[in-house]
Short mmCIF file of C-alpha atoms in Angstrom, two decimals:
data_model
loop_
_atom_site.label_atom_id
_atom_site.label_comp_id
_atom_site.label_asym_id
_atom_site.label_seq_id
_atom_site.Cartn_x
_atom_site.Cartn_y
_atom_site.Cartn_z
CA MET A 1 -0.44 -0.05 0.66
CA LEU A 2 2.65 2.84 -0.24
CA SER A 3 5.96 1.81 -1.91
CA ASN A 4 9.34 1.14 0.08
CA ARG A 5 10.86 4.02 -2.27
CA ARG A 6 12.68 7.12 -0.76
CA ALA A 7 10.29 10.13 -1.49
CA GLY A 8 13.79 12.80 -1.46
CA GLY A 9 12.81 16.39 -0.83
CA ASN A 10 10.53 16.95 -3.02
CA PRO A 11 7.89 18.46 -1.54
CA SER A 12 4.95 17.09 -4.04
CA VAL A 13 6.51 13.78 -4.45
CA GLN A 14 5.95 14.49 -0.17
CA ASN A 15 2.50 15.92 -0.66
CA ALA A 16 1.10 12.30 -2.81
CA ALA A 17 2.59 9.98 -1.06
CA THR A 18 0.96 11.56 2.52
CA VAL A 19 -2.23 11.84 0.71
CA SER A 20 -2.39 7.88 -1.04
CA ALA A 21 -0.95 6.90 2.09
CA CYS A 22 -3.94 8.78 4.25
CA VAL A 23 -6.97 7.30 1.82
CA GLY A 24 -5.40 3.68 2.07
CA VAL A 25 -5.28 3.93 6.09
CA LEU A 26 -9.36 5.04 6.07
CA GLU A 27 -9.58 2.51 3.82
CA CYS A 28 -8.53 -0.22 5.93
CA CYS A 29 -9.67 1.48 9.09
CA MET A 30 -13.10 1.76 7.49
CA HIS A 31 -13.73 -2.12 6.47
CA HIS A 32 -12.25 -3.03 9.94
CA ILE A 33 -14.54 -0.59 11.94
CA LEU A 34 -17.17 -3.09 8.91
CA TYR A 35 -16.47 -6.62 10.24
CA ARG A 36 -15.63 -5.63 14.62
CA ARG A 37 -18.94 -4.32 14.64
CA GLY A 38 -21.13 -6.98 13.63
CA VAL A 39 -22.19 -4.61 9.90
CA TYR A 40 -21.65 -8.06 8.24
CA PRO A 41 -21.52 -11.97 8.92
CA SER A 42 -18.22 -12.10 8.94
CA GLY A 43 -17.53 -14.66 6.89
CA ALA A 44 -17.94 -11.69 4.27
CA PHE A 45 -14.43 -10.04 5.26
CA VAL A 46 -11.47 -12.01 4.60
CA ARG A 47 -8.02 -11.28 6.79
CA LYS A 48 -5.42 -9.46 4.14
CA ARG A 49 -2.05 -7.47 5.67
CA ALA A 50 -2.14 -3.34 5.12
CA PHE A 51 0.70 -1.06 6.77
CA ASP A 52 2.32 -4.64 8.43
CA CYS A 53 -0.65 -4.75 10.47
CA PRO A 54 -3.43 -8.60 10.01
CA VAL A 55 -7.01 -6.41 8.82
CA TYR A 56 -10.21 -7.40 7.66
CA GLN A 57 -11.83 -6.20 4.59
CA CYS A 58 -14.83 -6.53 2.78
CA LEU A 59 -15.68 -9.50 -0.14
CA HIS A 60 -18.83 -7.18 -1.29
CA PRO A 61 -18.54 -5.74 -4.96
CA GLN A 62 -20.95 -3.51 -3.21
CA VAL A 63 -19.47 -2.37 -0.20
CA GLN A 64 -15.93 -2.22 -1.92
CA SER A 65 -17.48 0.06 -4.05
CA TYR A 66 -19.31 2.13 -2.03
CA ILE A 67 -16.08 2.52 -0.11
CA ALA A 68 -13.66 3.20 -2.92
CA THR A 69 -15.99 5.61 -5.00
CA ALA A 70 -16.57 7.51 -1.59
CA LEU A 71 -12.23 7.75 -1.13
CA VAL A 72 -12.05 9.44 -4.78
CA HIS A 73 -13.41 12.00 -3.60
CA ALA A 74 -12.09 11.60 -0.15
CA LYS A 75 -8.51 12.23 -2.03
CA GLN A 76 -9.77 14.92 -4.85
CA GLU A 77 -10.92 16.47 -1.25
CA LEU A 78 -7.35 16.12 0.56
CA GLU A 79 -5.16 16.85 -2.35
CA GLN A 80 -6.63 20.48 -2.63
CA GLU A 81 -6.95 20.89 1.39
CA HIS A 82 -10.40 21.52 1.24
CA LEU A 83 -11.33 17.02 2.96
CA GLN A 84 -11.80 17.95 6.65
CA ALA A 85 -12.98 15.15 7.37
CA VAL A 86 -15.03 11.40 7.27
CA TYR A 87 -18.01 10.95 8.92
CA LEU A 88 -18.83 6.84 8.50
CA ASP A 89 -22.56 6.27 10.35
CA LEU A 90 -23.66 2.74 11.20
CA CYS A 91 -27.81 3.00 10.39
CA ASP A 92 -30.51 0.64 11.32
CA SER A 93 -31.96 0.16 7.81
CA SER A 94 -35.55 -0.83 8.92
CA ARG A 95 -35.47 2.86 11.12
CA ARG A 96 -33.42 4.29 8.83
CA GLN A 97 -31.39 6.04 11.92
CA ILE A 98 -28.12 6.78 12.64
CA VAL A 99 -27.48 4.56 15.70
CA GLU A 100 -23.58 4.97 15.59
CA ARG A 101 -21.09 7.64 14.03
CA TRP A 102 -17.28 7.46 13.05
CA GLN A 103 -15.54 11.14 12.53
CA PHE A 104 -11.94 10.59 10.60
CA SER A 105 -10.92 14.28 11.14
CA VAL A 106 -8.20 14.99 8.16
CA ARG A 107 -8.03 19.27 9.77
CA GLY A 108 -4.84 18.29 11.05
CA ILE A 109 -3.57 18.34 7.78
CA SER A 110 -1.12 21.43 5.78
CA LEU A 111 0.05 20.10 2.34
CA THR A 112 1.32 22.84 1.44
CA ASN A 113 2.96 23.20 5.06
CA GLN A 114 5.24 20.70 5.26
CA GLN A 115 8.82 21.03 4.54
CA PRO A 116 11.30 18.76 2.97
CA SER A 117 12.45 16.31 5.18
CA SER A 118 15.96 13.99 5.59
CA VAL A 119 13.97 11.77 7.45
CA ASP A 120 11.67 9.16 4.71
CA ARG A 121 8.61 10.58 5.04
CA ASN A 122 7.28 7.85 4.01
CA GLN A 123 8.52 5.67 7.34
CA GLN A 124 6.97 8.30 9.11
CA LEU A 125 3.35 7.24 7.56
CA HIS A 126 4.11 3.70 7.51
CA SER A 127 5.49 3.48 11.26
CA ALA A 128 2.58 6.11 12.48
CA PHE A 129 -0.70 4.35 11.09
CA ARG A 130 1.10 0.75 11.82
CA THR A 131 0.35 2.10 15.12
CA MET A 132 -3.13 3.64 14.65
CA LEU A 133 -4.24 0.39 13.80
CA LEU A 134 -2.58 -1.44 15.85
CA ARG A 135 -4.84 0.28 18.93
CA LEU A 136 -7.60 0.76 16.86
CA HIS A 137 -7.95 -3.10 16.85
CA VAL A 138 -7.63 -3.67 20.76
CA SER A 139 -10.16 -0.12 21.19
CA ASP A 140 -12.79 -0.27 23.52
CA ALA A 141 -15.03 2.10 20.99
CA LEU A 142 -15.29 -1.55 19.20
CA GLU A 143 -16.40 -2.87 22.06
CA GLN A 144 -19.18 -1.94 23.78
CA GLN A 145 -22.59 -2.80 23.48
CA GLY A 146 -26.00 -3.11 21.26
CA GLN A 147 -26.87 -3.12 18.34
CA ALA A 148 -24.65 -0.93 15.41
CA GLY A 149 -27.04 -1.68 12.15
CA ASP A 150 -26.92 -3.26 9.61
CA THR A 151 -26.59 -1.39 6.72
CA PHE A 152 -23.59 1.67 6.95
CA GLN A 153 -23.48 5.37 4.62
CA ILE A 154 -20.26 7.04 4.06
CA SER A 155 -20.45 11.22 3.99
CA LEU A 156 -17.61 14.19 3.48
CA GLU A 157 -17.16 17.30 5.33
CA CYS A 158 -15.78 19.23 4.04
CA GLY A 159 -14.13 23.26 3.49
CA GLY A 160 -15.10 24.95 0.02
CA GLY A 161 -14.53 22.20 -3.48
CA SER A 162 -16.93 20.63 -5.72
CA LEU A 163 -17.85 17.87 -3.77
CA PRO A 164 -21.08 15.77 -5.86
CA ASP A 165 -24.33 16.79 -3.44
CA ASN A 166 -25.08 13.38 -2.05
CA TRP A 167 -21.23 13.10 -0.07
CA VAL A 168 -22.28 16.33 1.56
CA VAL A 169 -22.81 15.73 5.05
CA THR A 170 -25.97 16.69 6.06
CA GLY A 171 -26.96 18.89 9.07
CA ASN A 172 -25.01 19.01 12.27
CA ALA A 173 -21.70 17.12 11.62
CA SER A 174 -21.78 16.22 15.91
CA LYS A 175 -25.20 14.99 15.62
CA PHE A 176 -26.89 11.98 14.47
CA PRO A 177 -29.81 13.04 11.47
CA GLY A 178 -32.98 12.75 12.66
CA ASN A 179 -31.74 12.98 16.51
CA ASP A 180 -30.59 16.51 17.06
CA ASN A 181 -31.55 17.00 20.21
CA SER A 182 -29.97 13.51 21.60
CA GLU A 183 -26.94 14.36 23.55
CA VAL A 184 -23.77 12.97 22.11
CA SER A 185 -20.53 12.36 23.82
CA LEU A 186 -17.08 12.82 21.45
CA LEU A 187 -14.01 10.27 22.63
CA PRO A 188 -10.98 10.29 20.46
CA VAL A 189 -10.37 6.37 20.04
CA VAL A 190 -7.04 6.74 18.30
CA GLU A 191 -4.73 9.57 16.04
CA ALA A 192 -2.36 9.63 13.85
CA ARG A 193 1.00 12.05 13.37
CA VAL A 194 3.26 13.10 11.00
CA GLU A 195 5.32 16.47 11.53
CA GLU A 196 2.71 18.74 9.08
CA PHE A 197 -0.06 15.58 9.61
CA GLY A 198 -2.40 14.56 11.46
CA LEU A 199 -5.09 12.51 11.83
CA ASP A 200 -8.05 10.98 14.34
CA ILE A 201 -10.45 8.55 14.71
CA ASN A 202 -13.32 9.76 17.04
CA PHE A 203 -16.53 8.11 17.94
CA ILE A 204 -18.98 9.65 18.09
CA LYS A 205 -22.07 8.24 20.41
CA LYS A 206 -25.14 8.70 21.39
#
């Protein structure tokens, strides 16, 4: 998922590596959350490795296609520094209601301010994301009780850009659509930090 070739001091190469790595780890985390929260049967997933960590990937072609399409939009917005957060909502299809919301906050990312570094950025990103995935594996947030839903949706929060409306998060992103009066709390789960780069995973709980 990440190249072992040195990025050198070329900022454009470093930025491309940052974006690609960020999108790659988002994909890993989304599939892993779907697996651990039992949204689909365990038999629908296959065990693979990414960032030198075991991860689970859903084999259903529609699930793979939907996540991949969402992340194409996320990558485009991230490259323009418009992307602020990606939301993974686990939903109860019978009640048409979100029951869990996971926030992937990328507000800490700054591509234009990155400076050439003597340290291989690819190696730094690889190490940071490996740690993130390992911590996500043992996170208490994935062990919570209660039904996690039987389907999911993805939305993006951007500051500008031309994102298609069907991918834009609606309403107050820290609330659940249809439940805007409910009390919720933002629980930090894991984070990754590499120089100016930052990615946080938070669980928004009712």
